[in-house]
Amino acid sequence: VLANRAWVAPDRNSKERALLDLATAILGQGRVSRLYLDLIYERQLASSVNFAVTPFEIASVVDLSVMLNPGVGPEVASEAMDRIIAEFIANGPSEEELARVVTGINAETVRSLEQVGGFGGKAVTLSQGELYAGDPLFIETYLDWINAANPEDVRQAAEKWLGDGWHQVDVIPNAQYSHNESGVDRSSGLPPIPENMPSLRFPQISQASLSNGMEVVLAQRDTVPVVEISMEFDAGYAADAGGKLGVASFAMNMLDTGTSDRDALEIAALEESLGARISASSSLDSSTVRLSALRSELADSIDLWADIIRNPVFAEEEIDRLRGRWMANLAQEKAQPRSLALRLLPMALYGEGHAYGVPLTGSGTEQSIASIERSDLLAFRDNWLRPDNARLFVAGDVSMDELLPLLEEALEGWNAPESALPVKDVSDVALADEPRLILIDKPGSPQSMILAGHVAPGLGSDRDIAIDAMNRVIGGNFNARINMNLREDKGWSYGASTTLVGAKGPRPFLVIAPVQTDRTADSLLELIAELGDIRRERPVRAEEMARVIAGATRELPGRFETSSAVLGSIASSARYGRDLDYASTLTDRYQALELGDLQDAAEDIINPDALVWIIVGDLAQIREQVEALDIADLEIWNENGEAVE
């Protein structure tokens, strides 16, 4: 259930709008905001809260949304909104609360201005200032209002605008939908490819080692006074294989819930007061702890980040608190056809025992999450989160001479244990000899979610670029063949695509197509035809390759304009055994491609006869039409991947 309440607010250029940005941040943004503490942290009745101002020229909108846990009614959210906002209007924020969110807004503004384009980049910020306020530097006026605000200013703005007069919508989705036939004429083709695009300028990369042996990789950039740091461990979902599924993700989510010296709320409050952003997560192959820090607060931010990595305590009460939210998120995953299919497909692709045969969401199962104990999290930390299993990547406004002493101090005494590193099984998996067809029932679903996959070679070979370019032709971008077919020509889907999941071992090649229910079988036939045709009947054309190469190379300057993006690039290059400046070679690599390279990739990578098809939809409406295609023996699974027929 989603409870959404909205108020009218003053125009985007008014001081009161800036004051409302502060009020909403205190009330409903971040883990120490008042609504988060009440509904999520303390009472564990919701999984997300967001409170923000959407600014417009004449009048803005203040929007408050609460995603409630399964079984919790919207009246719970309404009561909390009424009570917490009323208390805020009566007494206003504390000095500490105000100082914390002021720092956060300043920090996020600095980060956003590193980008040229995008929704918050320099160009948009300057143009919005000129358009709406007649001043391209209006952002300075806005920040002056933010920095000069006092608690009474913020309280008065909330009293004026967040009192009565709101409108609330409670969303309990269970609707039925119909569709209209539509088509589009593409006979005129696509517009010509533009010329004279800017080229990528990738920063110089330097390397060093800490006294504990950990490698440090730095890409120095001084565009904005922000430093991005990532410690990457060779772990990830694959580390769950053979144990309790979901531990890798659960443990990483637990890191900032308490250390030996700080509890969860102290960590969150200090993070906000420093204007820092710390996050920890797992992907298929790796587990990562990221820090985005203001240069002026770099030492204290690194100290907090290192404390979270080195000294998590995994307190029992925090485990139980996260477990409740995790179970709610698992229920949401199973309610969403796409995430449900992504949970189950790896079981069919890799089989039992393979490190990649785990849910692609990384969230585990209800049974595994219910069984996680503190000892499991400590074991994950000790086995995988260790300096001899980590690399440090840094990008931003800092030199190696400035950086190394800060890292040495924060990581002093953190050395590799004597125990051997565990090993993940990412061995090759043979392609299936024949397709499989699996249906999962979602009664009343207005569309069918088609997901198909088979294994493909892992990343790190000389053919990566050719494979990527071929995928962009068949399904990797908007103008790709299957999207043009199912969306633009036939109107059966809002969007269909193919993707290759990043992985060191045999990675999934996926076909993803949500389609209208009555066209499920027709869409399946079109997908099979497209996948087969690119191999033989309709090979990659020269004009398709030219457009793909133009798109892939001309997006590079915008793709790597932030320190965060540069950081991600060098970490990815290291993960897959590439040169650390691999991004700087991409233009030459794409332009060196020949048509035969893409065609060879299509013939080697795409294997329609080896695909495992999972279709999530209304079984009563799709079973007969799909079964009549005689693609494979029909398997009916439940949401846990168990055969029910």
XYZ file of C-alpha atoms in Angstrom:
645
model
C 0.000 0.000 0.000
C 1.282 3.455 -0.925
C -0.013 6.499 0.942
C 0.651 9.757 -0.900
C -0.205 13.204 0.467
C 0.364 16.479 -1.388
C 0.151 20.190 -0.630
C 0.305 23.299 -2.814
C 3.486 25.289 -2.207
C 4.929 28.640 -3.335
C 6.689 29.095 -6.659
C 10.216 27.866 -7.246
C 11.824 31.302 -6.919
C 10.428 32.118 -3.489
C 12.347 32.021 -0.225
C 9.523 30.014 1.351
C 10.068 27.237 -1.180
C 13.702 27.032 0.005
C 12.513 26.893 3.616
C 10.130 24.074 2.699
C 13.074 22.165 1.204
C 14.612 22.285 4.669
C 11.377 21.296 6.416
C 10.722 18.303 4.171
C 14.325 17.124 4.495
C 14.070 17.153 8.287
C 10.694 15.437 8.244
C 11.138 12.789 5.579
C 14.547 12.491 3.898
C 17.238 10.177 5.228
C 17.539 7.720 8.063
C 17.380 10.273 10.856
C 14.381 12.140 9.458
C 11.385 12.151 11.756
C 9.009 10.073 9.625
C 11.726 7.508 8.829
C 12.541 7.101 12.517
C 8.880 6.672 13.427
C 7.537 4.465 10.642
C 10.598 2.514 9.535
C 13.261 2.458 12.228
C 11.224 2.345 15.430
C 7.819 0.832 14.564
C 8.906 -1.062 11.405
C 5.602 -0.428 9.629
C 6.917 0.919 6.313
C 9.743 0.229 3.889
C 10.264 3.721 2.452
C 9.424 7.364 3.120
C 10.036 10.333 0.851
C 9.087 13.961 1.467
C 10.131 16.631 -1.022
C 9.168 19.796 -2.886
C 8.674 19.586 -6.647
C 9.260 23.185 -7.787
C 7.243 24.850 -10.562
C 7.044 28.368 -11.952
C 3.631 29.452 -10.641
C 3.103 27.093 -7.712
C 5.054 24.108 -6.453
C 3.912 20.785 -4.991
C 5.023 19.257 -1.710
C 4.730 15.486 -1.965
C 4.926 12.964 0.882
C 4.828 9.244 0.059
C 4.976 6.258 2.392
C 5.329 2.671 1.169
C 3.803 0.499 3.879
C 4.700 -3.061 4.719
C 2.320 -5.861 3.670
C -0.729 -5.984 5.907
C -0.364 -2.388 7.132
C -3.236 -0.096 6.190
C -3.028 3.496 4.913
C -4.544 4.814 8.131
C -1.208 4.088 9.843
C 0.604 6.425 7.472
C -2.110 9.077 7.825
C -1.848 9.050 11.611
C 1.940 9.400 11.510
C 1.777 12.235 8.972
C -0.786 14.119 11.053
C 1.056 13.663 14.338
C 4.631 14.335 13.220
C 3.833 17.309 10.996
C 1.642 18.857 13.724
C 4.464 18.543 16.254
C 6.897 20.119 13.779
C 4.533 23.032 13.120
C 4.132 23.553 16.848
C 7.804 23.435 17.857
C 9.905 23.632 14.706
C 13.220 21.883 14.074
C 16.178 21.706 16.415
C 19.378 23.591 15.637
C 21.125 20.251 15.080
C 18.480 19.036 12.615
C 18.638 22.269 10.661
C 22.434 22.331 10.508
C 22.477 18.732 9.274
C 20.105 19.262 6.340
C 21.698 22.597 5.394
C 25.021 20.784 5.006
C 23.311 18.057 2.989
C 21.695 20.479 0.529
C 24.986 22.325 0.013
C 26.809 19.035 -0.565
C 24.256 17.712 -3.051
C 24.334 21.015 -4.939
C 28.099 20.778 -5.303
C 27.868 17.184 -6.526
C 25.165 17.986 -9.061
C 27.189 20.831 -10.569
C 29.966 18.415 -11.554
C 27.699 17.260 -14.382
C 27.300 19.420 -17.451
C 23.966 17.922 -18.497
C 21.426 15.831 -16.648
C 18.533 17.037 -14.517
C 20.739 18.846 -12.008
C 23.883 19.623 -13.984
C 25.491 22.987 -14.664
C 23.635 23.629 -17.904
C 20.219 22.906 -16.430
C 20.940 24.875 -13.250
C 22.078 27.944 -15.200
C 19.275 27.740 -17.752
C 16.591 27.256 -15.097
C 17.907 30.252 -13.204
C 17.745 32.392 -16.344
C 14.374 31.038 -17.455
C 12.495 31.215 -14.177
C 14.298 33.966 -12.237
C 16.035 36.009 -14.918
C 19.346 35.184 -13.235
C 21.544 32.255 -14.346
C 23.233 32.352 -10.932
C 19.948 32.110 -9.016
C 21.354 28.967 -7.367
C 23.540 31.300 -5.282
C 20.463 33.171 -4.038
C 18.794 29.860 -3.200
C 21.821 28.674 -1.213
C 21.985 32.027 0.595
C 18.399 31.451 1.769
C 19.251 27.905 2.817
C 22.379 28.893 4.727
C 20.768 31.875 6.473
C 17.631 30.026 7.643
C 16.922 29.662 11.356
C 14.554 27.166 13.053
C 11.742 29.692 13.422
C 11.883 30.582 9.710
C 11.459 26.913 8.841
C 8.684 26.390 11.384
C 6.700 29.345 10.064
C 6.992 28.118 6.473
C 5.741 24.692 7.530
C 2.862 26.240 9.473
C 1.817 28.274 6.451
C 2.070 25.571 3.807
C 1.908 22.123 5.494
C -1.250 22.578 7.507
C -4.751 21.865 6.207
C -5.569 21.831 2.524
C -3.716 18.684 1.537
C -4.919 15.952 -0.804
C -4.141 12.298 -0.123
C -4.338 9.292 -2.432
C -3.930 5.763 -1.053
C -2.885 3.316 -3.756
C -3.894 -0.330 -3.509
C -3.195 -1.593 -7.058
C -5.516 -4.279 -8.331
C -6.832 -2.875 -11.584
C -7.721 -4.395 -14.952
C -6.594 -2.655 -18.119
C -7.415 -2.834 -21.797
C -5.350 -1.737 -24.772
C -5.767 0.124 -28.016
C -4.381 -1.022 -31.327
C -1.740 1.369 -32.620
C 1.037 1.526 -35.167
C 3.699 3.826 -36.476
C 5.147 4.474 -39.915
C 8.927 4.044 -39.901
C 9.287 3.964 -43.688
C 11.259 7.202 -43.700
C 13.914 5.640 -41.488
C 15.934 7.258 -38.728
C 17.495 10.737 -38.832
C 21.107 11.069 -39.998
C 23.928 10.610 -37.518
C 25.260 14.020 -36.333
C 28.895 14.953 -36.827
C 31.453 17.001 -34.849
C 30.752 15.511 -31.432
C 33.172 16.092 -28.495
C 35.649 13.352 -27.625
C 36.273 11.710 -24.262
C 38.959 13.141 -21.978
C 39.728 10.527 -19.334
C 41.871 11.537 -16.330
C 45.351 10.210 -15.671
C 45.475 7.266 -13.289
C 48.082 6.705 -10.581
C 48.632 3.709 -8.332
C 50.132 3.114 -4.896
C 49.990 0.584 -2.068
C 49.156 0.948 1.602
C 51.302 -0.558 4.322
C 48.847 -3.466 4.666
C 49.386 -4.338 1.002
C 46.111 -2.952 -0.318
C 46.317 -1.398 -3.778
C 45.089 2.190 -4.221
C 44.054 3.460 -7.658
C 43.436 7.214 -8.095
C 41.949 9.252 -10.938
C 42.525 12.868 -9.894
C 39.911 15.406 -11.059
C 39.390 18.932 -9.724
C 36.090 19.825 -11.394
C 34.275 20.089 -8.047
C 35.565 19.740 -4.450
C 34.247 16.199 -4.024
C 36.112 12.905 -3.593
C 34.601 9.531 -4.476
C 36.075 6.403 -2.845
C 35.150 2.767 -3.310
C 36.513 -0.280 -1.525
C 35.628 -3.332 -3.583
C 35.783 -6.868 -2.215
C 35.794 -9.980 -4.403
C 32.579 -11.381 -2.896
C 29.042 -10.505 -4.073
C 25.981 -12.708 -4.430
C 28.257 -15.451 -5.737
C 29.696 -15.739 -2.224
C 26.272 -16.959 -1.028
C 26.485 -20.204 -3.016
C 26.478 -23.244 -0.782
C 25.265 -21.217 2.186
C 22.351 -19.006 3.147
C 21.171 -16.992 0.154
C 21.078 -13.239 0.648
C 23.841 -13.057 3.271
C 26.160 -10.991 1.050
C 23.557 -8.300 0.471
C 22.165 -8.454 4.001
C 25.603 -8.108 5.587
C 26.529 -5.135 3.421
C 23.239 -3.434 4.313
C 24.058 -4.009 7.977
C 27.474 -2.333 7.917
C 26.209 1.165 8.725
C 23.760 0.051 11.412
C 26.350 0.240 14.162
C 30.058 -0.040 14.915
C 32.043 -0.531 18.104
C 31.873 3.226 18.805
C 28.737 4.465 17.025
C 25.153 3.256 16.800
C 23.029 3.429 13.650
C 21.507 6.822 14.364
C 24.848 8.362 15.313
C 26.327 7.121 12.040
C 23.437 8.534 10.011
C 23.546 11.888 11.810
C 27.330 12.225 11.424
C 27.126 11.267 7.754
C 24.577 14.011 7.107
C 26.472 16.601 9.147
C 29.612 15.920 7.069
C 27.671 16.167 3.818
C 28.931 12.660 3.039
C 27.183 9.757 1.353
C 28.156 6.229 2.400
C 26.613 3.149 0.849
C 27.394 -0.555 0.925
C 26.018 -3.138 -1.470
C 26.683 -6.346 -3.336
C 26.443 -7.248 -7.006
C 26.933 -10.629 -8.635
C 30.743 -10.684 -8.309
C 31.630 -8.038 -5.758
C 30.709 -6.308 -2.512
C 31.450 -2.599 -2.298
C 31.512 0.206 0.267
C 31.312 3.652 -1.391
C 32.028 7.084 0.040
C 31.241 10.435 -1.546
C 32.907 13.141 0.539
C 33.346 16.883 0.395
C 37.028 17.754 0.106
C 36.727 20.024 3.134
C 35.462 17.116 5.262
C 37.554 14.357 3.703
C 39.507 13.248 6.777
C 36.453 12.877 9.031
C 34.450 11.261 6.220
C 37.168 8.664 5.578
C 37.337 7.979 9.304
C 33.595 7.239 9.418
C 33.719 5.156 6.220
C 36.650 3.080 7.524
C 34.917 2.552 10.874
C 31.878 1.142 9.069
C 34.059 -1.264 7.069
C 36.293 -2.415 9.897
C 34.092 -2.451 12.982
C 30.482 -3.446 12.233
C 28.867 -5.052 15.262
C 25.714 -6.493 13.624
C 23.607 -5.844 16.722
C 20.747 -8.299 17.206
C 18.109 -5.566 17.396
C 19.358 -4.063 14.135
C 19.333 -7.493 12.470
C 15.692 -7.941 13.475
C 14.845 -4.422 12.312
C 16.431 -4.946 8.881
C 14.955 -8.438 8.607
C 11.455 -7.013 8.852
C 12.102 -4.516 6.054
C 13.845 -7.198 4.003
C 10.838 -9.496 4.209
C 8.614 -6.645 3.038
C 10.950 -6.018 0.103
C 10.963 -9.727 -0.767
C 7.177 -9.640 -0.892
C 7.394 -6.637 -3.230
C 9.910 -8.472 -5.441
C 7.556 -11.418 -5.784
C 4.667 -9.110 -6.550
C 6.586 -7.557 -9.470
C 6.738 -9.919 -12.469
C 10.140 -8.713 -13.681
C 11.920 -9.096 -10.353
C 10.137 -12.404 -9.749
C 11.456 -13.780 -13.040
C 14.962 -12.471 -12.291
C 14.856 -14.282 -8.964
C 14.077 -17.634 -10.548
C 15.911 -17.692 -13.883
C 19.433 -18.351 -12.486
C 18.227 -21.586 -10.879
C 17.368 -22.905 -14.322
C 20.482 -21.511 -16.046
C 23.200 -22.603 -13.626
C 21.788 -25.401 -11.537
C 22.524 -26.222 -7.925
C 25.962 -25.449 -6.516
C 27.149 -22.877 -9.059
C 28.035 -19.501 -7.565
C 25.735 -17.718 -10.025
C 22.746 -19.977 -9.434
C 21.244 -17.497 -6.960
C 18.480 -14.883 -7.352
C 19.758 -12.060 -9.580
C 18.228 -9.599 -7.138
C 20.690 -10.810 -4.488
C 17.988 -10.728 -1.820
C 17.780 -14.443 -0.990
C 14.606 -16.199 0.085
C 12.216 -15.829 3.003
C 13.572 -19.043 4.497
C 17.211 -18.001 4.203
C 16.642 -14.459 5.497
C 14.598 -15.781 8.431
C 17.472 -18.098 9.337
C 20.280 -15.499 9.202
C 22.010 -15.130 12.544
C 24.657 -12.730 13.756
C 27.261 -15.453 13.378
C 26.501 -15.677 9.643
C 27.185 -11.961 9.206
C 30.374 -12.100 11.243
C 31.537 -15.067 9.171
C 30.865 -13.152 5.944
C 32.819 -10.183 7.271
C 35.765 -12.312 8.387
C 35.880 -14.463 5.245
C 35.320 -11.836 2.579
C 35.697 -8.261 3.924
C 39.456 -8.356 4.432
C 42.284 -6.224 3.069
C 43.853 -9.027 1.031
C 40.527 -9.411 -0.802
C 40.020 -5.704 -1.528
C 41.099 -2.913 -3.837
C 40.641 0.807 -3.271
C 39.491 3.082 -6.076
C 39.407 6.870 -5.753
C 38.335 9.643 -8.116
C 38.027 13.332 -7.426
C 39.682 16.429 -6.009
C 42.599 14.923 -4.093
C 46.220 14.035 -4.841
C 47.869 10.756 -3.949
C 50.155 12.589 -1.505
C 47.127 14.000 0.316
C 45.135 10.778 0.164
C 47.594 8.131 1.382
C 48.172 9.539 4.898
C 44.420 9.767 5.476
C 43.916 6.164 4.373
C 46.888 4.904 6.385
C 45.555 6.544 9.534
C 41.996 5.284 9.052
C 43.074 1.726 8.184
C 45.995 1.438 10.606
C 46.253 -2.068 12.067
C 43.845 -3.606 9.581
C 45.826 -6.523 8.192
C 45.068 -9.753 6.373
C 44.184 -12.733 8.588
C 46.131 -15.962 8.423
C 43.179 -17.945 7.042
C 43.035 -18.642 3.319
C 40.642 -16.726 1.112
C 37.499 -18.671 0.172
C 36.997 -19.556 -3.485
C 33.831 -19.081 -5.554
C 32.800 -21.609 -8.189
C 32.357 -19.585 -11.387
C 33.218 -22.436 -13.724
C 31.830 -22.633 -17.240
C 28.295 -23.882 -17.792
C 27.283 -25.732 -20.934
C 24.477 -24.364 -23.081
C 21.264 -26.343 -22.895
C 20.508 -28.743 -25.750
C 16.919 -27.548 -26.074
C 14.734 -24.688 -24.854
C 12.616 -24.715 -21.702
C 9.299 -22.924 -21.226
C 8.152 -22.007 -17.723
C 4.899 -20.249 -16.788
C 4.235 -18.554 -13.450
C 0.665 -17.598 -12.667
C -0.250 -14.012 -11.820
C -4.062 -14.040 -11.912
C -5.584 -10.855 -13.296
C -2.267 -9.504 -14.570
C -2.875 -6.967 -17.396
C 0.327 -7.991 -19.174
C 2.749 -10.882 -19.427
C 6.375 -10.528 -18.416
C 8.570 -12.496 -20.799
C 12.110 -13.156 -19.596
C 14.472 -15.522 -21.365
C 18.112 -16.299 -20.916
C 21.072 -18.512 -21.564
C 24.717 -18.303 -20.542
C 27.349 -16.370 -22.516
C 31.103 -15.880 -22.054
C 32.170 -13.703 -19.127
C 33.654 -10.243 -19.458
C 37.353 -9.612 -19.919
C 38.036 -10.858 -23.456
C 39.051 -9.001 -26.614
C 35.561 -9.667 -27.989
C 33.702 -7.655 -25.328
C 33.276 -4.636 -27.602
C 32.005 -6.651 -30.563
C 29.537 -8.475 -28.313
C 28.318 -5.188 -26.838
C 27.859 -3.638 -30.293
C 25.956 -6.685 -31.535
C 23.702 -6.573 -28.495
C 22.934 -2.912 -29.151
C 21.712 -3.924 -32.613
C 19.409 -6.716 -31.459
C 18.056 -5.279 -28.213
C 20.485 -3.082 -26.305
C 19.038 0.346 -27.093
C 15.796 2.024 -28.076
C 16.350 1.680 -31.826
C 17.271 -1.990 -31.523
C 15.413 -4.561 -33.550
C 13.192 -6.168 -30.961
C 12.075 -2.841 -29.462
C 11.260 -1.455 -32.905
C 9.304 -4.626 -33.606
C 7.254 -5.069 -30.420
C 6.908 -1.425 -29.362
C 7.048 0.791 -32.431
C 5.670 -1.477 -35.161
C 3.098 -3.511 -33.240
C 2.420 -1.608 -30.036
C 2.363 -4.801 -27.979
C 4.985 -3.671 -25.462
C 6.100 -0.462 -23.806
C 9.680 -1.605 -24.253
C 11.560 -4.813 -25.117
C 15.299 -5.308 -24.771
C 18.240 -7.646 -24.468
C 21.146 -7.336 -22.058
C 24.252 -9.174 -20.978
C 24.691 -9.106 -17.213
C 28.203 -8.117 -16.142
C 30.103 -11.048 -14.648
C 33.575 -12.590 -14.612
C 32.245 -16.097 -15.141
C 29.587 -17.328 -17.592
C 27.109 -14.461 -17.604
C 23.425 -14.393 -18.476
C 22.270 -13.142 -21.864
C 18.735 -11.923 -21.179
C 15.696 -11.099 -23.295
C 13.186 -8.885 -21.467
C 9.753 -8.091 -22.883
C 6.647 -7.090 -20.923
C 3.775 -7.505 -23.401
C -0.008 -7.218 -23.420
C -1.639 -10.429 -22.289
C -3.560 -11.289 -25.450
C -0.366 -10.968 -27.512
C 1.848 -13.162 -25.336
C 2.230 -15.996 -27.847
C 2.532 -13.620 -30.812
C 5.273 -11.680 -28.999
C 7.088 -14.906 -28.171
C 7.125 -15.858 -31.846
C 8.436 -12.421 -32.838
C 11.239 -12.619 -30.295
C 12.273 -16.066 -31.451
C 12.219 -14.879 -35.059
C 14.333 -11.796 -34.319
C 16.905 -13.803 -32.383
C 17.134 -16.356 -35.160
C 17.140 -13.853 -38.009
C 20.160 -11.888 -36.807
C 22.168 -15.095 -36.949
C 21.199 -16.079 -40.492
C 18.289 -14.511 -42.403
C 18.867 -10.839 -41.517
C 22.509 -10.411 -40.467
C 23.769 -7.162 -38.990
C 23.681 -4.390 -41.600
C 26.388 -1.803 -42.146
C 24.047 1.083 -41.293
C 23.089 -0.602 -38.014
C 26.734 -1.010 -37.059
C 27.486 2.618 -37.977
C 24.652 3.926 -35.807
C 25.630 1.719 -32.872
C 29.290 2.772 -33.056
C 28.308 6.442 -33.311
C 26.054 6.137 -30.286
C 28.539 4.163 -28.210
C 31.421 6.567 -28.846
C 29.558 9.875 -28.756
C 27.931 9.117 -25.440
C 31.351 8.709 -23.788
C 32.025 12.387 -22.844
C 28.694 12.593 -21.036
C 29.004 9.098 -19.631
C 32.240 9.897 -17.772
C 31.742 13.540 -16.839
C 31.454 12.870 -13.084
C 34.010 11.488 -10.659
C 31.512 8.828 -9.637
C 31.313 7.556 -13.219
C 35.106 7.571 -13.576
C 35.357 5.637 -10.310
C 32.915 3.047 -11.600
C 34.914 2.689 -14.802
C 38.280 2.042 -13.195
C 36.732 -0.385 -10.699
C 35.023 -2.274 -13.522
C 38.260 -2.385 -15.524
C 40.122 -3.852 -12.574
C 37.347 -6.370 -11.913
C 37.497 -7.771 -15.424
C 41.271 -7.720 -15.838
C 41.432 -4.741 -18.191
C 43.820 -1.806 -18.274
C 42.672 0.765 -15.747
C 42.300 3.427 -18.447
C 40.201 1.065 -20.574
C 37.527 3.750 -21.002
C 39.992 5.987 -22.821
C 40.479 3.261 -25.467
C 36.788 2.651 -26.134
C 36.476 5.018 -29.084
C 39.332 3.321 -30.926
C 38.021 -0.126 -30.054
C 34.525 0.606 -31.377
C 35.806 2.301 -34.521
C 38.077 -0.670 -35.259
C 35.084 -3.023 -35.473
C 34.192 -4.628 -38.767
C 30.815 -5.963 -39.800
C 32.067 -9.528 -39.527
C 32.982 -8.985 -35.870
C 29.364 -8.194 -34.993
C 28.030 -11.032 -37.107
C 30.409 -13.522 -35.532
C 29.275 -12.310 -32.113
C 25.617 -12.799 -33.078
C 26.241 -16.336 -34.286
C 28.378 -17.274 -31.284
C 26.452 -15.579 -28.487
C 22.770 -15.828 -29.438
C 21.408 -19.362 -29.236
C 17.589 -19.374 -29.393
C 17.437 -23.156 -28.983
C 19.214 -22.923 -25.616
C 16.973 -20.270 -24.061
C 15.081 -20.781 -20.831
C 11.802 -18.857 -21.162
C 10.007 -17.673 -18.045
C 6.640 -16.002 -18.577
C 4.840 -14.411 -15.640
C 1.200 -13.687 -16.377
C -2.426 -14.731 -16.054
C -2.241 -18.472 -16.652
C -5.933 -18.699 -17.516
C -5.425 -16.291 -20.425
C -1.994 -17.265 -21.731
C -1.592 -20.989 -21.197
C -3.400 -22.235 -24.272
C -1.905 -19.672 -26.640
C 1.646 -20.378 -25.423
C 1.215 -24.140 -25.280
C -0.005 -24.163 -28.878
C 3.384 -22.869 -30.036
C 4.974 -26.190 -29.006
C 8.295 -24.549 -28.143
C 9.001 -26.974 -25.312
C 7.192 -29.029 -22.708
C 5.297 -26.611 -20.495
C 6.450 -26.249 -16.882
C 4.264 -24.486 -14.302
C 6.122 -22.990 -11.343
C 5.016 -21.105 -8.277
C 6.679 -17.910 -7.058
C 9.335 -19.950 -5.242
C 10.422 -21.838 -8.352
C 8.679 -25.041 -7.330
C 6.845 -27.116 -9.928
C 3.094 -27.128 -9.276
C 2.071 -29.377 -12.168
